[in-house]
Amino acid sequence: MARLPRKRQALADDLSASEDEQDKSSNSLSESLSSEEEVEEKPTRYEPHPSPEKSEQAPEDRPVRVYADGIYDLFHFGHARSLEQAKKLFPNTYLLVGCCNDEVTHRYKGKTVMTEAERYESLRHCRWVDEVIPDAPWVITMEFIDKHNIDYVAHDSLPYADASGAGNDVYEFVKAIGKFKETKRTDGISTSDIIMRILKDYNQYVMRNLARGYTRKDLGVSYVKEKQLRVNMGITKLREKVKEQQEKVGKKLHTVSKTAGMHHIEWVENADRWVAGFLEKFEEGCHIMETAIKDRIQEGLMRQQSKGALRNLRQVREAH
């Protein structure tokens, strides 16, 4: 809707100009649009991490056993890129990936979207992972390192709190014994970021799933909320149809103005007034309809609650 005034102004310029000027205006508009496209930011391209060079730290007779751990909830390309870095630390790397179970994760970090079984399975399908270690410990110990013959532990350098509650870094011990290898985080993507995107557009995702056949109980939505969202869904579709018709009318204005022989600018100004008046009435009507529907829903709920209260009162009286 915000772009309509610019389209109308461009149309007014076309209609008031001569044929030569229309060509110039069209060319100018094309150049302007192409320059705007050039200014637009291109999607970030994430290049593969470089292959490793030979290292004196790597044994020549066997693969280097590198361990990486995490929660890996809603497994995404940020996780995969960190594991790619771990895999490429040495020319010949065997990558073990530990994943904490639900009990440990919920205790120290919070609720996950995916279950432990789903998180383990996601890791098994990552091309960089050679072995998944379920039920990984929150804090790595020397006993765990010896058990899995781990040469190095790979993780980003940000400190993570251990289980002591004192704010100590969970990788402090590994760093102290010289077995820590730093990987870099991928900016712009994280499990928390994905969850925030969903929460930000919560109503849209609820409406999307209602349209796909999910029930309000499936989505944990109240009766009133469902009705409000369905009303909004219908109003949104209606507005889209009106917008389509409005655009079609705009395309025909030029032809109609030529046929009628009227002054071009006069036609555009009249069309603007007609469309603006219609939209004003349409928005007002939608608001009134939406308010009326919400009021009816509330009245229905209040009646149900009143009937339930009277029923309970009668049952109490009969019991006495």
PDB file of C-alpha atoms in Angstrom:
ATOM      1  CA  MET A   1       0.000   0.000   0.000  1.00  0.00           C
ATOM      2  CA  ALA A   2       2.850   2.363   0.708  1.00  0.00           C
ATOM      3  CA  ARG A   3       4.024   2.286  -2.911  1.00  0.00           C
ATOM      4  CA  LEU A   4       0.718   3.378  -4.451  1.00  0.00           C
ATOM      5  CA  PRO A   5       1.230   7.160  -4.133  1.00  0.00           C
ATOM      6  CA  ARG A   6       4.518   6.887  -6.056  1.00  0.00           C
ATOM      7  CA  LYS A   7       2.810   4.878  -8.788  1.00  0.00           C
ATOM      8  CA  ARG A   8       0.048   7.437  -9.086  1.00  0.00           C
ATOM      9  CA  GLN A   9       2.543  10.291  -9.285  1.00  0.00           C
ATOM     10  CA  ALA A  10       4.502   8.437 -11.964  1.00  0.00           C
ATOM     11  CA  LEU A  11       1.236   7.911 -13.853  1.00  0.00           C
ATOM     12  CA  ALA A  12       0.400  11.609 -13.608  1.00  0.00           C
ATOM     13  CA  ASP A  13       3.793  12.488 -15.029  1.00  0.00           C
ATOM     14  CA  ASP A  14       3.263  10.086 -17.938  1.00  0.00           C
ATOM     15  CA  LEU A  15      -0.197  11.378 -18.743  1.00  0.00           C
ATOM     16  CA  SER A  16       0.791  15.041 -18.666  1.00  0.00           C
ATOM     17  CA  ALA A  17       3.887  14.601 -20.837  1.00  0.00           C
ATOM     18  CA  SER A  18       4.151  14.381 -24.596  1.00  0.00           C
ATOM     19  CA  GLU A  19       4.952  11.093 -26.343  1.00  0.00           C
ATOM     20  CA  ASP A  20       8.664  12.006 -26.516  1.00  0.00           C
ATOM     21  CA  GLU A  21       8.682  12.980 -22.871  1.00  0.00           C
ATOM     22  CA  GLN A  22       6.938   9.729 -21.990  1.00  0.00           C
ATOM     23  CA  ASP A  23       9.788   7.794 -23.597  1.00  0.00           C
ATOM     24  CA  LYS A  24      12.346   9.834 -21.661  1.00  0.00           C
ATOM     25  CA  SER A  25      10.377   9.373 -18.447  1.00  0.00           C
ATOM     26  CA  SER A  26      10.150   5.642 -19.078  1.00  0.00           C
ATOM     27  CA  ASN A  27      13.885   5.385 -19.706  1.00  0.00           C
ATOM     28  CA  SER A  28      14.594   7.496 -16.620  1.00  0.00           C
ATOM     29  CA  LEU A  29      12.309   5.292 -14.533  1.00  0.00           C
ATOM     30  CA  SER A  30      14.014   2.141 -15.810  1.00  0.00           C
ATOM     31  CA  GLU A  31      17.424   3.579 -14.976  1.00  0.00           C
ATOM     32  CA  SER A  32      16.166   4.596 -11.534  1.00  0.00           C
ATOM     33  CA  LEU A  33      14.770   1.132 -10.839  1.00  0.00           C
ATOM     34  CA  SER A  34      17.955  -0.553 -12.059  1.00  0.00           C
ATOM     35  CA  SER A  35      20.051   1.701  -9.833  1.00  0.00           C
ATOM     36  CA  GLU A  36      17.796   0.873  -6.866  1.00  0.00           C
ATOM     37  CA  GLU A  37      18.330  -2.828  -7.553  1.00  0.00           C
ATOM     38  CA  GLU A  38      22.066  -2.279  -7.518  1.00  0.00           C
ATOM     39  CA  VAL A  39      21.862  -0.480  -4.162  1.00  0.00           C
ATOM     40  CA  GLU A  40      19.864  -3.298  -2.557  1.00  0.00           C
ATOM     41  CA  GLU A  41      21.948  -5.485  -0.306  1.00  0.00           C
ATOM     42  CA  LYS A  42      22.652  -8.890  -1.754  1.00  0.00           C
ATOM     43  CA  PRO A  43      22.086 -11.989   0.396  1.00  0.00           C
ATOM     44  CA  THR A  44      25.126 -12.976   2.405  1.00  0.00           C
ATOM     45  CA  ARG A  45      27.207 -15.646   0.712  1.00  0.00           C
ATOM     46  CA  TYR A  46      28.845 -18.102   3.059  1.00  0.00           C
ATOM     47  CA  GLU A  47      31.969 -19.481   1.411  1.00  0.00           C
ATOM     48  CA  PRO A  48      33.298 -22.910   2.430  1.00  0.00           C
ATOM     49  CA  HIS A  49      36.080 -22.866   4.979  1.00  0.00           C
ATOM     50  CA  PRO A  50      39.566 -23.457   3.500  1.00  0.00           C
ATOM     51  CA  SER A  51      41.145 -26.878   3.620  1.00  0.00           C
ATOM     52  CA  PRO A  52      43.830 -27.262   6.304  1.00  0.00           C
ATOM     53  CA  GLU A  53      47.545 -27.189   5.743  1.00  0.00           C
ATOM     54  CA  LYS A  54      49.960 -29.726   7.190  1.00  0.00           C
ATOM     55  CA  SER A  55      50.555 -29.251  10.889  1.00  0.00           C
ATOM     56  CA  GLU A  56      53.371 -30.401  13.129  1.00  0.00           C
ATOM     57  CA  GLN A  57      50.755 -31.075  15.824  1.00  0.00           C
ATOM     58  CA  ALA A  58      49.092 -33.775  13.706  1.00  0.00           C
ATOM     59  CA  PRO A  59      50.320 -37.373  13.938  1.00  0.00           C
ATOM     60  CA  GLU A  60      51.209 -38.912  10.567  1.00  0.00           C
ATOM     61  CA  ASP A  61      50.207 -42.506  11.306  1.00  0.00           C
ATOM     62  CA  ARG A  62      46.523 -41.914  12.224  1.00  0.00           C
ATOM     63  CA  PRO A  63      43.672 -39.395  12.008  1.00  0.00           C
ATOM     64  CA  VAL A  64      43.572 -36.622  14.601  1.00  0.00           C
ATOM     65  CA  ARG A  65      40.592 -37.211  16.880  1.00  0.00           C
ATOM     66  CA  VAL A  66      38.830 -33.873  17.335  1.00  0.00           C
ATOM     67  CA  TYR A  67      35.840 -33.506  19.647  1.00  0.00           C
ATOM     68  CA  ALA A  68      33.118 -30.843  19.378  1.00  0.00           C
ATOM     69  CA  ASP A  69      30.074 -30.628  21.607  1.00  0.00           C
ATOM     70  CA  GLY A  70      26.851 -28.675  21.961  1.00  0.00           C
ATOM     71  CA  ILE A  71      23.070 -28.814  22.121  1.00  0.00           C
ATOM     72  CA  TYR A  72      22.425 -28.479  18.364  1.00  0.00           C
ATOM     73  CA  ASP A  73      18.741 -27.608  18.760  1.00  0.00           C
ATOM     74  CA  LEU A  74      17.005 -26.723  15.457  1.00  0.00           C
ATOM     75  CA  PHE A  75      20.197 -27.807  13.690  1.00  0.00           C
ATOM     76  CA  HIS A  76      21.125 -25.077  11.169  1.00  0.00           C
ATOM     77  CA  PHE A  77      23.954 -24.065   8.861  1.00  0.00           C
ATOM     78  CA  GLY A  78      25.702 -22.165  11.665  1.00  0.00           C
ATOM     79  CA  HIS A  79      26.116 -25.470  13.488  1.00  0.00           C
ATOM     80  CA  ALA A  80      27.245 -27.172  10.289  1.00  0.00           C
ATOM     81  CA  ARG A  81      29.838 -24.480   9.556  1.00  0.00           C
ATOM     82  CA  SER A  82      31.340 -24.799  13.051  1.00  0.00           C
ATOM     83  CA  LEU A  83      31.615 -28.566  12.549  1.00  0.00           C
ATOM     84  CA  GLU A  84      33.159 -27.967   9.120  1.00  0.00           C
ATOM     85  CA  GLN A  85      35.866 -25.876  10.782  1.00  0.00           C
ATOM     86  CA  ALA A  86      36.485 -28.599  13.358  1.00  0.00           C
ATOM     87  CA  LYS A  87      36.703 -31.231  10.621  1.00  0.00           C
ATOM     88  CA  LYS A  88      39.199 -29.111   8.682  1.00  0.00           C
ATOM     89  CA  LEU A  89      41.526 -28.360  11.603  1.00  0.00           C
ATOM     90  CA  PHE A  90      43.903 -31.035  10.300  1.00  0.00           C
ATOM     91  CA  PRO A  91      44.379 -32.722   6.915  1.00  0.00           C
ATOM     92  CA  ASN A  92      43.251 -36.042   8.394  1.00  0.00           C
ATOM     93  CA  THR A  93      40.596 -35.538  11.077  1.00  0.00           C
ATOM     94  CA  TYR A  94      38.157 -37.911  12.723  1.00  0.00           C
ATOM     95  CA  LEU A  95      35.405 -35.695  14.131  1.00  0.00           C
ATOM     96  CA  LEU A  96      33.477 -36.815  17.187  1.00  0.00           C
ATOM     97  CA  VAL A  97      30.457 -34.704  18.133  1.00  0.00           C
ATOM     98  CA  GLY A  98      28.956 -34.862  21.590  1.00  0.00           C
ATOM     99  CA  CYS A  99      25.356 -33.845  22.187  1.00  0.00           C
ATOM    100  CA  CYS A 100      23.845 -33.357  25.644  1.00  0.00           C
ATOM    101  CA  ASN A 101      20.626 -35.176  26.481  1.00  0.00           C
ATOM    102  CA  ASP A 102      17.354 -33.488  27.407  1.00  0.00           C
ATOM    103  CA  GLU A 103      17.781 -33.804  31.164  1.00  0.00           C
ATOM    104  CA  VAL A 104      21.182 -32.089  31.222  1.00  0.00           C
ATOM    105  CA  THR A 105      20.200 -29.464  28.658  1.00  0.00           C
ATOM    106  CA  HIS A 106      16.953 -28.486  30.385  1.00  0.00           C
ATOM    107  CA  ARG A 107      18.758 -28.235  33.714  1.00  0.00           C
ATOM    108  CA  TYR A 108      21.610 -25.965  32.593  1.00  0.00           C
ATOM    109  CA  LYS A 109      20.337 -24.196  29.478  1.00  0.00           C
ATOM    110  CA  GLY A 110      16.557 -24.483  29.233  1.00  0.00           C
ATOM    111  CA  LYS A 111      13.846 -26.141  27.193  1.00  0.00           C
ATOM    112  CA  THR A 112      14.664 -27.284  23.670  1.00  0.00           C
ATOM    113  CA  VAL A 113      12.393 -27.423  20.636  1.00  0.00           C
ATOM    114  CA  MET A 114      13.743 -30.789  19.460  1.00  0.00           C
ATOM    115  CA  THR A 115      14.072 -33.903  21.593  1.00  0.00           C
ATOM    116  CA  GLU A 116      17.458 -35.492  22.259  1.00  0.00           C
ATOM    117  CA  ALA A 117      16.720 -38.255  19.721  1.00  0.00           C
ATOM    118  CA  GLU A 118      15.917 -35.655  17.036  1.00  0.00           C
ATOM    119  CA  ARG A 119      19.075 -33.697  17.813  1.00  0.00           C
ATOM    120  CA  TYR A 120      21.252 -36.838  17.659  1.00  0.00           C
ATOM    121  CA  GLU A 121      19.709 -37.824  14.330  1.00  0.00           C
ATOM    122  CA  SER A 122      20.234 -34.338  12.847  1.00  0.00           C
ATOM    123  CA  LEU A 123      23.948 -34.578  13.639  1.00  0.00           C
ATOM    124  CA  ARG A 124      24.247 -38.031  12.048  1.00  0.00           C
ATOM    125  CA  HIS A 125      23.149 -36.524   8.737  1.00  0.00           C
ATOM    126  CA  CYS A 126      25.816 -33.790   8.756  1.00  0.00           C
ATOM    127  CA  ARG A 127      28.552 -34.547   6.229  1.00  0.00           C
ATOM    128  CA  TRP A 128      31.377 -33.388   8.519  1.00  0.00           C
ATOM    129  CA  VAL A 129      30.499 -35.680  11.437  1.00  0.00           C
ATOM    130  CA  ASP A 130      32.203 -39.058  11.730  1.00  0.00           C
ATOM    131  CA  GLU A 131      30.693 -40.144  15.038  1.00  0.00           C
ATOM    132  CA  VAL A 132      27.954 -38.856  17.355  1.00  0.00           C
ATOM    133  CA  ILE A 133      28.367 -39.313  21.119  1.00  0.00           C
ATOM    134  CA  PRO A 134      24.928 -39.182  22.811  1.00  0.00           C
ATOM    135  CA  ASP A 135      24.499 -38.164  26.461  1.00  0.00           C
ATOM    136  CA  ALA A 136      27.602 -35.972  26.305  1.00  0.00           C
ATOM    137  CA  PRO A 137      28.724 -34.412  29.604  1.00  0.00           C
ATOM    138  CA  TRP A 138      28.171 -30.711  30.266  1.00  0.00           C
ATOM    139  CA  VAL A 139      31.790 -30.386  31.437  1.00  0.00           C
ATOM    140  CA  ILE A 140      34.605 -32.287  29.720  1.00  0.00           C
ATOM    141  CA  THR A 141      36.875 -34.228  32.080  1.00  0.00           C
ATOM    142  CA  MET A 142      40.202 -35.985  31.634  1.00  0.00           C
ATOM    143  CA  GLU A 143      38.403 -39.291  32.092  1.00  0.00           C
ATOM    144  CA  PHE A 144      36.105 -38.469  29.153  1.00  0.00           C
ATOM    145  CA  ILE A 145      39.083 -37.397  26.994  1.00  0.00           C
ATOM    146  CA  ASP A 146      40.947 -40.637  27.725  1.00  0.00           C
ATOM    147  CA  LYS A 147      37.854 -42.801  27.173  1.00  0.00           C
ATOM    148  CA  HIS A 148      37.357 -41.440  23.627  1.00  0.00           C
ATOM    149  CA  ASN A 149      41.064 -40.894  22.824  1.00  0.00           C
ATOM    150  CA  ILE A 150      40.437 -37.210  22.111  1.00  0.00           C
ATOM    151  CA  ASP A 151      43.393 -35.197  20.833  1.00  0.00           C
ATOM    152  CA  TYR A 152      41.727 -31.774  20.684  1.00  0.00           C
ATOM    153  CA  VAL A 153      38.441 -30.107  21.592  1.00  0.00           C
ATOM    154  CA  ALA A 154      37.015 -27.588  19.099  1.00  0.00           C
ATOM    155  CA  HIS A 155      34.622 -24.793  20.025  1.00  0.00           C
ATOM    156  CA  ASP A 156      34.234 -21.031  19.710  1.00  0.00           C
ATOM    157  CA  SER A 157      36.149 -18.942  22.246  1.00  0.00           C
ATOM    158  CA  LEU A 158      33.158 -17.477  24.086  1.00  0.00           C
ATOM    159  CA  PRO A 159      33.090 -18.607  27.744  1.00  0.00           C
ATOM    160  CA  TYR A 160      30.279 -20.980  28.718  1.00  0.00           C
ATOM    161  CA  ALA A 161      29.253 -21.429  32.358  1.00  0.00           C
ATOM    162  CA  ASP A 162      30.001 -24.809  33.900  1.00  0.00           C
ATOM    163  CA  ALA A 163      27.787 -26.716  36.325  1.00  0.00           C
ATOM    164  CA  SER A 164      29.322 -25.174  39.464  1.00  0.00           C
ATOM    165  CA  GLY A 165      27.202 -22.022  39.373  1.00  0.00           C
ATOM    166  CA  ALA A 166      30.329 -19.924  39.962  1.00  0.00           C
ATOM    167  CA  GLY A 167      30.466 -18.678  36.373  1.00  0.00           C
ATOM    168  CA  ASN A 168      33.560 -20.688  35.457  1.00  0.00           C
ATOM    169  CA  ASP A 169      34.236 -21.444  31.789  1.00  0.00           C
ATOM    170  CA  VAL A 170      33.164 -24.971  30.850  1.00  0.00           C
ATOM    171  CA  TYR A 171      36.256 -25.279  28.605  1.00  0.00           C
ATOM    172  CA  GLU A 172      38.699 -23.874  31.161  1.00  0.00           C
ATOM    173  CA  PHE A 173      40.234 -27.284  31.891  1.00  0.00           C
ATOM    174  CA  VAL A 174      40.677 -28.141  28.194  1.00  0.00           C
ATOM    175  CA  LYS A 175      42.315 -24.777  27.516  1.00  0.00           C
ATOM    176  CA  ALA A 176      44.640 -25.236  30.498  1.00  0.00           C
ATOM    177  CA  ILE A 177      46.031 -28.550  29.186  1.00  0.00           C
ATOM    178  CA  GLY A 178      46.555 -27.171  25.657  1.00  0.00           C
ATOM    179  CA  LYS A 179      43.909 -29.256  23.892  1.00  0.00           C
ATOM    180  CA  PHE A 180      41.540 -26.451  22.861  1.00  0.00           C
ATOM    181  CA  LYS A 181      41.119 -25.396  19.211  1.00  0.00           C
ATOM    182  CA  GLU A 182      39.077 -22.292  18.443  1.00  0.00           C
ATOM    183  CA  THR A 183      36.361 -22.195  15.787  1.00  0.00           C
ATOM    184  CA  LYS A 184      34.445 -19.102  14.656  1.00  0.00           C
ATOM    185  CA  ARG A 185      30.720 -18.512  15.042  1.00  0.00           C
ATOM    186  CA  THR A 186      28.627 -17.645  11.974  1.00  0.00           C
ATOM    187  CA  ASP A 187      27.074 -14.189  12.353  1.00  0.00           C
ATOM    188  CA  GLY A 188      23.352 -13.790  11.771  1.00  0.00           C
ATOM    189  CA  ILE A 189      22.222 -17.293  12.639  1.00  0.00           C
ATOM    190  CA  SER A 190      21.583 -19.100  15.907  1.00  0.00           C
ATOM    191  CA  THR A 191      18.891 -21.253  17.483  1.00  0.00           C
ATOM    192  CA  SER A 192      17.795 -18.294  19.622  1.00  0.00           C
ATOM    193  CA  ASP A 193      17.599 -16.107  16.512  1.00  0.00           C
ATOM    194  CA  ILE A 194      15.351 -18.630  14.727  1.00  0.00           C
ATOM    195  CA  ILE A 195      13.040 -18.853  17.747  1.00  0.00           C
ATOM    196  CA  MET A 196      12.876 -15.033  17.938  1.00  0.00           C
ATOM    197  CA  ARG A 197      11.882 -14.831  14.266  1.00  0.00           C
ATOM    198  CA  ILE A 198       8.992 -17.212  14.916  1.00  0.00           C
ATOM    199  CA  LEU A 199       7.863 -15.334  18.029  1.00  0.00           C
ATOM    200  CA  LYS A 200       8.080 -11.998  16.214  1.00  0.00           C
ATOM    201  CA  ASP A 201       5.621 -13.174  13.528  1.00  0.00           C
ATOM    202  CA  TYR A 202       3.668 -15.467  15.870  1.00  0.00           C
ATOM    203  CA  ASN A 203       0.204 -14.534  14.588  1.00  0.00           C
ATOM    204  CA  GLN A 204       1.194 -15.082  10.964  1.00  0.00           C
ATOM    205  CA  TYR A 205       2.527 -18.564  11.689  1.00  0.00           C
ATOM    206  CA  VAL A 206      -0.598 -19.468  13.686  1.00  0.00           C
ATOM    207  CA  MET A 207      -2.811 -18.265  10.815  1.00  0.00           C
ATOM    208  CA  ARG A 208      -0.630 -20.184   8.348  1.00  0.00           C
ATOM    209  CA  ASN A 209      -1.064 -23.446  10.274  1.00  0.00           C
ATOM    210  CA  LEU A 210      -4.779 -22.906  10.873  1.00  0.00           C
ATOM    211  CA  ALA A 211      -5.171 -22.551   7.105  1.00  0.00           C
ATOM    212  CA  ARG A 212      -3.289 -25.847   6.676  1.00  0.00           C
ATOM    213  CA  GLY A 213      -5.715 -27.775   8.848  1.00  0.00           C
ATOM    214  CA  TYR A 214      -4.196 -27.608  12.337  1.00  0.00           C
ATOM    215  CA  THR A 215      -6.671 -27.125  15.183  1.00  0.00           C
ATOM    216  CA  ARG A 216      -6.408 -24.454  17.864  1.00  0.00           C
ATOM    217  CA  LYS A 217      -5.658 -27.205  20.390  1.00  0.00           C
ATOM    218  CA  ASP A 218      -2.714 -28.356  18.258  1.00  0.00           C
ATOM    219  CA  LEU A 219      -1.372 -24.803  18.364  1.00  0.00           C
ATOM    220  CA  GLY A 220      -2.239 -24.089  22.012  1.00  0.00           C
ATOM    221  CA  VAL A 221      -4.519 -21.191  20.995  1.00  0.00           C
ATOM    222  CA  SER A 222      -7.647 -20.126  22.905  1.00  0.00           C
ATOM    223  CA  TYR A 223     -11.110 -20.097  21.334  1.00  0.00           C
ATOM    224  CA  VAL A 224     -11.235 -16.284  21.246  1.00  0.00           C
ATOM    225  CA  LYS A 225      -7.737 -16.032  19.764  1.00  0.00           C
ATOM    226  CA  GLU A 226      -8.607 -18.504  17.016  1.00  0.00           C
ATOM    227  CA  LYS A 227     -11.734 -16.560  16.027  1.00  0.00           C
ATOM    228  CA  GLN A 228      -9.837 -13.267  16.012  1.00  0.00           C
ATOM    229  CA  LEU A 229      -7.108 -14.726  13.809  1.00  0.00           C
ATOM    230  CA  ARG A 230      -9.613 -16.255  11.384  1.00  0.00           C
ATOM    231  CA  VAL A 231     -11.364 -12.875  11.083  1.00  0.00           C
ATOM    232  CA  ASN A 232      -8.004 -11.198  10.453  1.00  0.00           C
ATOM    233  CA  MET A 233      -7.199 -13.857   7.861  1.00  0.00           C
ATOM    234  CA  GLY A 234     -10.426 -13.125   5.999  1.00  0.00           C
ATOM    235  CA  ILE A 235      -9.879  -9.374   6.146  1.00  0.00           C
ATOM    236  CA  THR A 236      -6.306  -9.755   4.879  1.00  0.00           C
ATOM    237  CA  LYS A 237      -7.484 -11.801   1.890  1.00  0.00           C
ATOM    238  CA  LEU A 238     -10.183  -9.231   1.157  1.00  0.00           C
ATOM    239  CA  ARG A 239      -7.649  -6.393   1.263  1.00  0.00           C
ATOM    240  CA  GLU A 240      -5.378  -8.285  -1.133  1.00  0.00           C
ATOM    241  CA  LYS A 241      -8.233  -8.668  -3.599  1.00  0.00           C
ATOM    242  CA  VAL A 242      -9.036  -4.962  -3.349  1.00  0.00           C
ATOM    243  CA  LYS A 243      -5.384  -4.118  -3.948  1.00  0.00           C
ATOM    244  CA  GLU A 244      -5.320  -6.322  -7.053  1.00  0.00           C
ATOM    245  CA  GLN A 245      -8.418  -4.611  -8.418  1.00  0.00           C
ATOM    246  CA  GLN A 246      -6.952  -1.206  -7.614  1.00  0.00           C
ATOM    247  CA  GLU A 247      -3.802  -2.018  -9.589  1.00  0.00           C
ATOM    248  CA  LYS A 248      -5.897  -3.194 -12.532  1.00  0.00           C
ATOM    249  CA  VAL A 249      -7.858   0.063 -12.447  1.00  0.00           C
ATOM    250  CA  GLY A 250      -4.593   2.026 -12.425  1.00  0.00           C
ATOM    251  CA  LYS A 251      -3.401   0.256 -15.567  1.00  0.00           C
ATOM    252  CA  LYS A 252      -6.602   1.121 -17.396  1.00  0.00           C
ATOM    253  CA  LEU A 253      -6.611   4.803 -16.477  1.00  0.00           C
ATOM    254  CA  HIS A 254      -4.247   5.769 -19.270  1.00  0.00           C
ATOM    255  CA  THR A 255      -6.367   4.069 -21.930  1.00  0.00           C
ATOM    256  CA  VAL A 256      -9.626   5.480 -20.587  1.00  0.00           C
ATOM    257  CA  SER A 257      -8.291   9.021 -20.405  1.00  0.00           C
ATOM    258  CA  LYS A 258      -7.209   8.913 -24.044  1.00  0.00           C
ATOM    259  CA  THR A 259     -10.590   7.537 -25.151  1.00  0.00           C
ATOM    260  CA  ALA A 260     -12.537  10.195 -23.246  1.00  0.00           C
ATOM    261  CA  GLY A 261     -10.287  12.992 -24.519  1.00  0.00           C
ATOM    262  CA  MET A 262     -10.029  14.510 -21.055  1.00  0.00           C
ATOM    263  CA  HIS A 263      -6.993  16.206 -19.635  1.00  0.00           C
ATOM    264  CA  HIS A 264      -4.639  13.564 -18.296  1.00  0.00           C
ATOM    265  CA  ILE A 265      -3.919  15.144 -14.908  1.00  0.00           C
ATOM    266  CA  GLU A 266      -7.649  15.675 -14.302  1.00  0.00           C
ATOM    267  CA  TRP A 267      -8.261  11.960 -14.831  1.00  0.00           C
ATOM    268  CA  VAL A 268      -5.500  10.964 -12.419  1.00  0.00           C
ATOM    269  CA  GLU A 269      -6.686  13.406  -9.726  1.00  0.00           C
ATOM    270  CA  ASN A 270     -10.269  12.138 -10.029  1.00  0.00           C
ATOM    271  CA  ALA A 271      -9.068   8.529  -9.864  1.00  0.00           C
ATOM    272  CA  ASP A 272      -7.028   9.295  -6.754  1.00  0.00           C
ATOM    273  CA  ARG A 273     -10.082  10.773  -5.052  1.00  0.00           C
ATOM    274  CA  TRP A 274     -12.304   7.840  -6.021  1.00  0.00           C
ATOM    275  CA  VAL A 275      -9.791   5.234  -4.873  1.00  0.00           C
ATOM    276  CA  ALA A 276      -8.969   7.091  -1.639  1.00  0.00           C
ATOM    277  CA  GLY A 277     -12.655   7.431  -0.830  1.00  0.00           C
ATOM    278  CA  PHE A 278     -13.312   3.779  -1.498  1.00  0.00           C
ATOM    279  CA  LEU A 279     -10.358   2.637   0.603  1.00  0.00           C
ATOM    280  CA  GLU A 280     -11.406   4.898   3.474  1.00  0.00           C
ATOM    281  CA  LYS A 281     -14.884   3.398   3.471  1.00  0.00           C
ATOM    282  CA  PHE A 282     -13.472  -0.106   3.070  1.00  0.00           C
ATOM    283  CA  GLU A 283     -11.093   0.269   6.025  1.00  0.00           C
ATOM    284  CA  GLU A 284     -13.887   1.712   8.138  1.00  0.00           C
ATOM    285  CA  GLY A 285     -16.208  -1.140   7.195  1.00  0.00           C
ATOM    286  CA  CYS A 286     -13.553  -3.750   7.967  1.00  0.00           C
ATOM    287  CA  HIS A 287     -12.921  -2.205  11.380  1.00  0.00           C
ATOM    288  CA  ILE A 288     -16.634  -2.137  12.203  1.00  0.00           C
ATOM    289  CA  MET A 289     -17.077  -5.731  11.044  1.00  0.00           C
ATOM    290  CA  GLU A 290     -14.028  -6.923  13.012  1.00  0.00           C
ATOM    291  CA  THR A 291     -15.246  -5.139  16.172  1.00  0.00           C
ATOM    292  CA  ALA A 292     -18.739  -6.592  15.800  1.00  0.00           C
ATOM    293  CA  ILE A 293     -17.389 -10.132  15.400  1.00  0.00           C
ATOM    294  CA  LYS A 294     -15.129  -9.775  18.430  1.00  0.00           C
ATOM    295  CA  ASP A 295     -18.066  -8.428  20.484  1.00  0.00           C
ATOM    296  CA  ARG A 296     -20.231 -11.383  19.468  1.00  0.00           C
ATOM    297  CA  ILE A 297     -17.497 -13.820  20.434  1.00  0.00           C
ATOM    298  CA  GLN A 298     -17.133 -12.151  23.824  1.00  0.00           C
ATOM    299  CA  GLU A 299     -20.926 -12.174  24.340  1.00  0.00           C
ATOM    300  CA  GLY A 300     -21.056 -15.883  23.490  1.00  0.00           C
ATOM    301  CA  LEU A 301     -18.305 -16.667  25.956  1.00  0.00           C
ATOM    302  CA  MET A 302     -19.982 -14.625  28.696  1.00  0.00           C
ATOM    303  CA  ARG A 303     -23.262 -16.486  28.111  1.00  0.00           C
ATOM    304  CA  GLN A 304     -21.455 -19.812  28.369  1.00  0.00           C
ATOM    305  CA  GLN A 305     -19.767 -18.716  31.583  1.00  0.00           C
ATOM    306  CA  SER A 306     -23.084 -17.469  33.035  1.00  0.00           C
ATOM    307  CA  LYS A 307     -24.825 -20.749  32.177  1.00  0.00           C
ATOM    308  CA  GLY A 308     -21.969 -22.680  33.748  1.00  0.00           C
ATOM    309  CA  ALA A 309     -22.140 -20.567  36.912  1.00  0.00           C
ATOM    310  CA  LEU A 310     -25.938 -21.052  37.194  1.00  0.00           C
ATOM    311  CA  ARG A 311     -25.554 -24.784  36.647  1.00  0.00           C
ATOM    312  CA  ASN A 312     -22.936 -24.986  39.390  1.00  0.00           C
ATOM    313  CA  LEU A 313     -25.164 -22.929  41.738  1.00  0.00           C
ATOM    314  CA  ARG A 314     -28.110 -25.272  41.155  1.00  0.00           C
ATOM    315  CA  GLN A 315     -25.939 -28.311  41.798  1.00  0.00           C
ATOM    316  CA  VAL A 316     -24.768 -26.779  45.073  1.00  0.00           C
ATOM    317  CA  ARG A 317     -28.351 -26.008  46.162  1.00  0.00           C
ATOM    318  CA  GLU A 318     -29.532 -29.509  45.261  1.00  0.00           C
ATOM    319  CA  ALA A 319     -26.640 -31.001  47.196  1.00  0.00           C
ATOM    320  CA  HIS A 320     -27.753 -29.094  50.304  1.00  0.00           C
TER     321      HIS A 320
END
